[in-house]
mmCIF file of C-alpha atoms in Angstrom:
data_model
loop_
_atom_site.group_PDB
_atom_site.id
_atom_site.type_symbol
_atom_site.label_atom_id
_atom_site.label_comp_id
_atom_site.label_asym_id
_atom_site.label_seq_id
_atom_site.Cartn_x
_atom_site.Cartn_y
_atom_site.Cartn_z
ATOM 1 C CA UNK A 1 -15.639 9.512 -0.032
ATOM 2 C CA UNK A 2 -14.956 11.893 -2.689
ATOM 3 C CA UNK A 3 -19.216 11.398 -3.925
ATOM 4 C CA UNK A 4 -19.679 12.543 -0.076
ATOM 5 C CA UNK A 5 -17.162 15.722 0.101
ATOM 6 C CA UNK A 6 -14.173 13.836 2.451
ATOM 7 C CA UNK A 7 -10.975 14.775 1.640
ATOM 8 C CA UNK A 8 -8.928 11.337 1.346
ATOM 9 C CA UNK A 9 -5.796 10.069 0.044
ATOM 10 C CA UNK A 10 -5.064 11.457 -2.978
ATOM 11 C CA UNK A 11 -7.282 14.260 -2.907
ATOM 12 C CA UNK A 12 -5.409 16.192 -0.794
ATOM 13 C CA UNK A 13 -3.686 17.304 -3.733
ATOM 14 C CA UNK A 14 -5.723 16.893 -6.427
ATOM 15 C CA UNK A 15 -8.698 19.328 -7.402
ATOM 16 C CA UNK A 16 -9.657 18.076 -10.882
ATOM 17 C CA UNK A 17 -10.827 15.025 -12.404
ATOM 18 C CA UNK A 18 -11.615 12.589 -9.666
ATOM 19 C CA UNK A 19 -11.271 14.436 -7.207
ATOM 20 C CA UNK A 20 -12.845 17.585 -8.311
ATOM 21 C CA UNK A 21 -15.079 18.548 -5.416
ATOM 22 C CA UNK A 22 -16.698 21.667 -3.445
ATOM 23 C CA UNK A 23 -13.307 21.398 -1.151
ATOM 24 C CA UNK A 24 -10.726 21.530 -3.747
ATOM 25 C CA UNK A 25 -8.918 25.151 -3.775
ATOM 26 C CA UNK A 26 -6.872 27.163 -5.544
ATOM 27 C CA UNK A 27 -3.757 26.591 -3.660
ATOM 28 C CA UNK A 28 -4.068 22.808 -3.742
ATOM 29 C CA UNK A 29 -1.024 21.555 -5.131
ATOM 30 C CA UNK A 30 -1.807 19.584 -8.659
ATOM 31 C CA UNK A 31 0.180 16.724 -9.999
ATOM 32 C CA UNK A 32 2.426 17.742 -7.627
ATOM 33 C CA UNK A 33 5.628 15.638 -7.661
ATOM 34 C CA UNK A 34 8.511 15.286 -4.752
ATOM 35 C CA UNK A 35 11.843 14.691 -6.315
ATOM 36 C CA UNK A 36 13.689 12.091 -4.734
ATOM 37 C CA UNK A 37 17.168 10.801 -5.924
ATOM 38 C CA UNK A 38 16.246 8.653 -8.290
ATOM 39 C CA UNK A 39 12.997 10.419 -9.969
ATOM 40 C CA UNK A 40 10.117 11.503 -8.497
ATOM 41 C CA UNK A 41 7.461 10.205 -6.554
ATOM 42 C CA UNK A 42 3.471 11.223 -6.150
ATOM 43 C CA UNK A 43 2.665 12.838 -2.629
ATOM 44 C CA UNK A 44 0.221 9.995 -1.658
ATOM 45 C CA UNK A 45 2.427 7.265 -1.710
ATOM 46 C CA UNK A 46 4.742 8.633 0.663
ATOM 47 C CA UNK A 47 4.059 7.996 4.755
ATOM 48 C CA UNK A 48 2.709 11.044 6.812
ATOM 49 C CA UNK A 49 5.893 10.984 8.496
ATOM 50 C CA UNK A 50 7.648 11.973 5.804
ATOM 51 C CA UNK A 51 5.319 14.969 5.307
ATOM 52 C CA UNK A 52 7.665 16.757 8.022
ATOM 53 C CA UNK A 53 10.192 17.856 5.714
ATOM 54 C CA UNK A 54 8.258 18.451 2.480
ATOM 55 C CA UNK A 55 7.447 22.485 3.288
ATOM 56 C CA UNK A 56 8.816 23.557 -0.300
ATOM 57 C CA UNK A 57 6.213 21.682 -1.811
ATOM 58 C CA UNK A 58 2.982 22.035 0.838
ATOM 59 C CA UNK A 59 2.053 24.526 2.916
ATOM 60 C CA UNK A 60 0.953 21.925 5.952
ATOM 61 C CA UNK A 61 0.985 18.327 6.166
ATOM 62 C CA UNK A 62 -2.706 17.164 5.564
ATOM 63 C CA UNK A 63 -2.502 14.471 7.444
ATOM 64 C CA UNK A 64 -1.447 16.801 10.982
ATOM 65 C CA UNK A 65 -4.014 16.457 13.454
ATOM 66 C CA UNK A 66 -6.238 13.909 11.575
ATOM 67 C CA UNK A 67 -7.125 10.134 12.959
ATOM 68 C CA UNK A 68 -5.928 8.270 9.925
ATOM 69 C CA UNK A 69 -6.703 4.648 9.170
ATOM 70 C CA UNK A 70 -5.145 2.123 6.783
ATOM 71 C CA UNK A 71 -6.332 -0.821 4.838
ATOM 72 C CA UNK A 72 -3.247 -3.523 5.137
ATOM 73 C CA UNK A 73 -3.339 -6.419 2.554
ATOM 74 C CA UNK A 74 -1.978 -10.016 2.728
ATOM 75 C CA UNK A 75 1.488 -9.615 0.786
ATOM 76 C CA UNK A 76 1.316 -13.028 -1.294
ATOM 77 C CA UNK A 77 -2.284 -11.092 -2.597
ATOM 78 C CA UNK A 78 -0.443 -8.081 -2.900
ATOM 79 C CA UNK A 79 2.287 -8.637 -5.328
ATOM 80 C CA UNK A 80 0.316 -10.447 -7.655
ATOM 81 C CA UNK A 81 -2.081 -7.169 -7.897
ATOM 82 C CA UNK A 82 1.329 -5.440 -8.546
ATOM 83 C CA UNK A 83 1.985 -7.920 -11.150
ATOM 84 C CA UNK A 84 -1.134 -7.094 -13.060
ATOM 85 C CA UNK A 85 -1.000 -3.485 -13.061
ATOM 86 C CA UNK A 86 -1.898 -1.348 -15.774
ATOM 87 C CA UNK A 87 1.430 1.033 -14.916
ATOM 88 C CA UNK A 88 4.134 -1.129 -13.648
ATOM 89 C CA UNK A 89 3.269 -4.617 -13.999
ATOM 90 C CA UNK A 90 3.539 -6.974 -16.668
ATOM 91 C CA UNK A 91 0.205 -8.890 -16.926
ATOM 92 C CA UNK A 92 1.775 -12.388 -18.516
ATOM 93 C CA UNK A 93 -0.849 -14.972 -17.199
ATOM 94 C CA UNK A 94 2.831 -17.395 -17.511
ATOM 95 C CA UNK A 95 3.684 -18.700 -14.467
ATOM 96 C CA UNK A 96 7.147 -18.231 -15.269
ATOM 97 C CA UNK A 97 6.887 -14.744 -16.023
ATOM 98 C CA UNK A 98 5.258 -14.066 -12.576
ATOM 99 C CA UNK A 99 7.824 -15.495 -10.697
ATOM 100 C CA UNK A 100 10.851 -13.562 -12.723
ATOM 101 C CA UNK A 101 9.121 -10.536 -12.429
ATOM 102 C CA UNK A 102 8.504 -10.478 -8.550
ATOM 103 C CA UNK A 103 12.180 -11.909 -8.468
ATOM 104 C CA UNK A 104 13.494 -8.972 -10.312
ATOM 105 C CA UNK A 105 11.506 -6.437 -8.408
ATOM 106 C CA UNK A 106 12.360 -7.454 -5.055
ATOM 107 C CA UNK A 107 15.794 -7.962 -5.795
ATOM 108 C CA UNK A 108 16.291 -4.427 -7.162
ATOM 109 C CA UNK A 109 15.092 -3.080 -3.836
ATOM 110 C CA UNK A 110 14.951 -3.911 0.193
ATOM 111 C CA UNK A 111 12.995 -2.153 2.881
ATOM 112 C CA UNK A 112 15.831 -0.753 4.826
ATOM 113 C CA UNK A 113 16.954 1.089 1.385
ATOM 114 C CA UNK A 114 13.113 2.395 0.925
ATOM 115 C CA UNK A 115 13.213 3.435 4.388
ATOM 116 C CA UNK A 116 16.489 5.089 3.888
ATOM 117 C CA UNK A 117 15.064 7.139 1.168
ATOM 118 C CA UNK A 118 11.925 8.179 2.518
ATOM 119 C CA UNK A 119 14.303 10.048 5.374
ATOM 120 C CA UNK A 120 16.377 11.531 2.446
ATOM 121 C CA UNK A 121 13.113 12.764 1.085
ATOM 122 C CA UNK A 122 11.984 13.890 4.535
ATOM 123 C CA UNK A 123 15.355 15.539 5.122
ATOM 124 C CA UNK A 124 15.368 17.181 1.961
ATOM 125 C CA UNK A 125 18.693 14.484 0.892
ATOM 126 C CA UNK A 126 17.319 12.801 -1.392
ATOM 127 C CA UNK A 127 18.138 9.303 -0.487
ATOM 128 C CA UNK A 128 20.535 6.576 -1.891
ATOM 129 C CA UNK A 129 18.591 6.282 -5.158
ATOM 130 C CA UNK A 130 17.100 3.053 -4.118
ATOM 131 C CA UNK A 131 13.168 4.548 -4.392
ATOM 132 C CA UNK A 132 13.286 3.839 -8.026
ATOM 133 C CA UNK A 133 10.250 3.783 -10.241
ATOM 134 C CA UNK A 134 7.720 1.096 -9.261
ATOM 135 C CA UNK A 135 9.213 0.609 -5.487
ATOM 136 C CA UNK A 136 6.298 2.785 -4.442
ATOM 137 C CA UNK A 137 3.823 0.362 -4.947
ATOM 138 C CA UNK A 138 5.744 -1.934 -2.926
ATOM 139 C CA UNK A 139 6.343 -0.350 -0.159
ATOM 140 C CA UNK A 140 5.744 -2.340 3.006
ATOM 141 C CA UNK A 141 2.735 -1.224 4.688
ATOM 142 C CA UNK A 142 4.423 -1.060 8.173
ATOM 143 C CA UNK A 143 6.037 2.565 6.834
ATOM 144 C CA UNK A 144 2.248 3.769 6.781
ATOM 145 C CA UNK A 145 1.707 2.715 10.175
ATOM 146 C CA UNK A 146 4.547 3.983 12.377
ATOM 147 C CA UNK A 147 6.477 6.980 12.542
ATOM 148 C CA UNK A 148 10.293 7.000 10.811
ATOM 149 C CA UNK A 149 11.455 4.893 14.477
ATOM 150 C CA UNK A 150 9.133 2.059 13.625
ATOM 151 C CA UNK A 151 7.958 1.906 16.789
ATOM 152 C CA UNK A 152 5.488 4.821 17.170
ATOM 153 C CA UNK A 153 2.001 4.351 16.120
ATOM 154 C CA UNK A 154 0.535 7.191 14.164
ATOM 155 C CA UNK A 155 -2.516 4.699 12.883
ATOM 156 C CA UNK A 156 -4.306 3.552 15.687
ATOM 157 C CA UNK A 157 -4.304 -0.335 16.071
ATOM 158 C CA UNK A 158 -8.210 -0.528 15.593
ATOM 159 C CA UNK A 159 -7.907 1.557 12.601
ATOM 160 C CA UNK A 160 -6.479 -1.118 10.920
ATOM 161 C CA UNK A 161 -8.491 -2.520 8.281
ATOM 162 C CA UNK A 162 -7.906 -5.142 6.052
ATOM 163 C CA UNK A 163 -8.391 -6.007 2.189
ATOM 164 C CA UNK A 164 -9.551 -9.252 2.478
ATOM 165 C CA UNK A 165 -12.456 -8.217 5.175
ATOM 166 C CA UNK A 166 -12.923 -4.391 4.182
ATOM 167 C CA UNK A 167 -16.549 -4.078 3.369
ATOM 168 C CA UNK A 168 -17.508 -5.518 6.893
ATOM 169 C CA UNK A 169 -14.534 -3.503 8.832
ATOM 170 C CA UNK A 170 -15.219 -0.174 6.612
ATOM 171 C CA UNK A 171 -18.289 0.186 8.097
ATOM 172 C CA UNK A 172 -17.761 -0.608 11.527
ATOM 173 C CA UNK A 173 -14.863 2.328 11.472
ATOM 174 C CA UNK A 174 -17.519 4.681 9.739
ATOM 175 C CA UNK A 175 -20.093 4.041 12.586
ATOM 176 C CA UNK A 176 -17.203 4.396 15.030
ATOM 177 C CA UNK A 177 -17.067 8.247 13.214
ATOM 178 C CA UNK A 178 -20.609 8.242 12.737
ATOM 179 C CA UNK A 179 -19.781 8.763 9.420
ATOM 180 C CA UNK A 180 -21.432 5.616 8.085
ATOM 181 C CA UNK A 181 -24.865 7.262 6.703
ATOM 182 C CA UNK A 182 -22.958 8.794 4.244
ATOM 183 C CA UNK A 183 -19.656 7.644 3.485
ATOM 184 C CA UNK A 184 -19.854 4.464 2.044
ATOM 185 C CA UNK A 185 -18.162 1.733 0.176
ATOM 186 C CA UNK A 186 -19.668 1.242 -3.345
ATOM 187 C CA UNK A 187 -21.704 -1.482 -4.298
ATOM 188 C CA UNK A 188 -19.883 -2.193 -7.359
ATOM 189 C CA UNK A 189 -16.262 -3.451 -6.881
ATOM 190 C CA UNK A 190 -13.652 -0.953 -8.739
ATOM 191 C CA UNK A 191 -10.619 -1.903 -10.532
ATOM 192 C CA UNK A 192 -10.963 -5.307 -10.253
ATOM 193 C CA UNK A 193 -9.065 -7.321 -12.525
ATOM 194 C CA UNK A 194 -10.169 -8.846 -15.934
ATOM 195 C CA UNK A 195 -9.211 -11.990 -17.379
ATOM 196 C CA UNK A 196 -6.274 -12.760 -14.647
ATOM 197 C CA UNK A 197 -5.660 -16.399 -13.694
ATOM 198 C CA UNK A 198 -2.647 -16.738 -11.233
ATOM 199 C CA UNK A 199 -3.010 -16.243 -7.990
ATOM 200 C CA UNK A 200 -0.209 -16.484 -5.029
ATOM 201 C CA UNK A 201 -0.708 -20.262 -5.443
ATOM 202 C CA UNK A 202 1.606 -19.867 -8.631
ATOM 203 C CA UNK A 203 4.396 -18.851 -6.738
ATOM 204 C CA UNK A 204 7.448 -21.053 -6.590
ATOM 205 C CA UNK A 205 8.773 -21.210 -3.319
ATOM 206 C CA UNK A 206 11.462 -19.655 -4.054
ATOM 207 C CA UNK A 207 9.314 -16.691 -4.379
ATOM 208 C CA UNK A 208 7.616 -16.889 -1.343
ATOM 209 C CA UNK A 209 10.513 -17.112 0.411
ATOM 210 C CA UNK A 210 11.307 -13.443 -1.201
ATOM 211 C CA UNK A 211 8.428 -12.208 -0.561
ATOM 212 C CA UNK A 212 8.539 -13.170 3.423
ATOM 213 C CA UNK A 213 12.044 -11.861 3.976
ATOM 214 C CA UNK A 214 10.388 -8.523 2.541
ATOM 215 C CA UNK A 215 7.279 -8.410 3.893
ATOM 216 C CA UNK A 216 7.903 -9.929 6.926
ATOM 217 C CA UNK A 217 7.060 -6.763 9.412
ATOM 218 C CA UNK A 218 3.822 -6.663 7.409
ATOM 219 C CA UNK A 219 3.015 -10.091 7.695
ATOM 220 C CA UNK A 220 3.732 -10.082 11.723
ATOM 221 C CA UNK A 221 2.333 -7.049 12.506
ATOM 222 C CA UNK A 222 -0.663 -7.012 10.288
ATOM 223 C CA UNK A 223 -1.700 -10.744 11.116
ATOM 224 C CA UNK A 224 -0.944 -12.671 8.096
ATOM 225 C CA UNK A 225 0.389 -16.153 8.379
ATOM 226 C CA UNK A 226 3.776 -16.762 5.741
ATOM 227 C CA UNK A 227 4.358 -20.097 4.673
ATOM 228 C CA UNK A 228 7.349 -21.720 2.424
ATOM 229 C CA UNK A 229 5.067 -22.835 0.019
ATOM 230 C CA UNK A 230 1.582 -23.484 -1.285
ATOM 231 C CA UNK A 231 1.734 -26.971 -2.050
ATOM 232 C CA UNK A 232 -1.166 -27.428 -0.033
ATOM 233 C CA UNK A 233 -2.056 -31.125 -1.027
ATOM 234 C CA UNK A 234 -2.855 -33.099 1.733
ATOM 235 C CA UNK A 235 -2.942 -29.612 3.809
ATOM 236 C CA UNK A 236 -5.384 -27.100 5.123
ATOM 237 C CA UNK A 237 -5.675 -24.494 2.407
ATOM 238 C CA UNK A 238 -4.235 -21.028 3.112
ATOM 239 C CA UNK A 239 -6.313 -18.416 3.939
ATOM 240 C CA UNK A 240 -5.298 -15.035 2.798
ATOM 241 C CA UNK A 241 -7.367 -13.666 5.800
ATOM 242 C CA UNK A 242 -5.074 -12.056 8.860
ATOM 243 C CA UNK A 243 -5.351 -14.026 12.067
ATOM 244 C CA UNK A 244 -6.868 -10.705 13.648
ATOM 245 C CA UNK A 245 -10.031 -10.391 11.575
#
């Protein structure tokens, strides 16, 4: 998108390095952080919603009057992307590493205590501390989807793409915009992962189990079957694939 002048994502407040393009302005925020409780946070991992409340640090909310789409993930995939990330992550390929680590982090944290803090942040509280560093990447995708009530769509239900299908369903919602002659996914995949070798069929049920309880609204609404466990002998093999694509 950037390659094409759109404004996406993160570029609405970035105007160097990646996303240094015709549109970018002098009175684009850069590296702009909101200061929650507990640290701060980067403006494009927050929901629009929260976007109401933020006027000391943006002029508008960028996302105001725009038709937004998402790309929703299976959350088994998910968390073991977060596991192997550069930042946050840990990267062990030991089985019992993984399934401490996603243990730990989704112990530390729950989605009504995100939620809770994203309204601090939108209110200009700050929250209960519980958006701590690394949460952001785990925030359940549902927040991205509804308003604060959890009920009110601000991303269209066909705007909903999905990781596991995206090159197929990105182009469909470009020709919807007739946008796809020119915005385009690339041909080479970026940022995918090197030398990795557990998948979700390393975690211990235990740690599916985890991971349902707090996922579960994305797994429901974005299509995803959960399962206790992926001892699949005998079994159909899971597909990380949402029942809707």
């Amino acid at each position: 998108a950037v390659s094409a002048g759109v404004r996406w994502g993160a570029c609405h407040f970035y105007d160097k390095g990646v996303c240094d393009t015709p549109f970018a302005s002098s009175d684009t925020p850069r590296n702009t952080t909101v200061q929650g409780k507990d640290g701060g946070v980067s403006p494009w991992h927050l929901p629009p919603w929260v976007f109401e409340g933020l006027a000391k640090y943006f002029t508008g909310n960028p996302y105001e009057g725009a038709d937004l789409f998402i790309v929703a993930r299976n959350p088994y995939s998910r968390v073991i992307s977060e596991y192997y990330c550069p930042w946050v992550g840990n990267g062990s390929d030991d089985v019992k590493v993984l399934n401490r680590w996603v243990e730990e982090k989704l112990r530390k944290v729950n989605p009504e205590g995100l939620h809770r803090e994203l309204e601090g942040l939108r209110d200009g509280a700050g929250g209960d501390g519980s958006f701590i560093l690394g949460s952001k990447h785990l925030m359940p995708q549902v927040e991205y989807v509804f308003e604060s009530d959890g009920k009110t769509r601000v991303v269209p239900e066909e705007n909903t793409l999905h990781f596991e299908n995206l090159a197929i369903e990105f182009q469909k919602l470009m020709a919807r915009y007739s946008m796809d002659g020119w915005v385009q996914l690339p041909a080479e995949k970026i940022n995918v992962g090197k030398n990795k070798t557990l998948t979700h069929r390393d975690l211990y049920p235990a740690t599916v189990k985890l991971i349902n309880d707090f996922f579960r609204r994305d797994f429901e609404v974005f299509g995803y079957a959960m399962v206790d466990s992926f001892d699949e002998e005998g079994g159909t093999p899971y597909s990380l694939r949402s029942n809707g694509v």
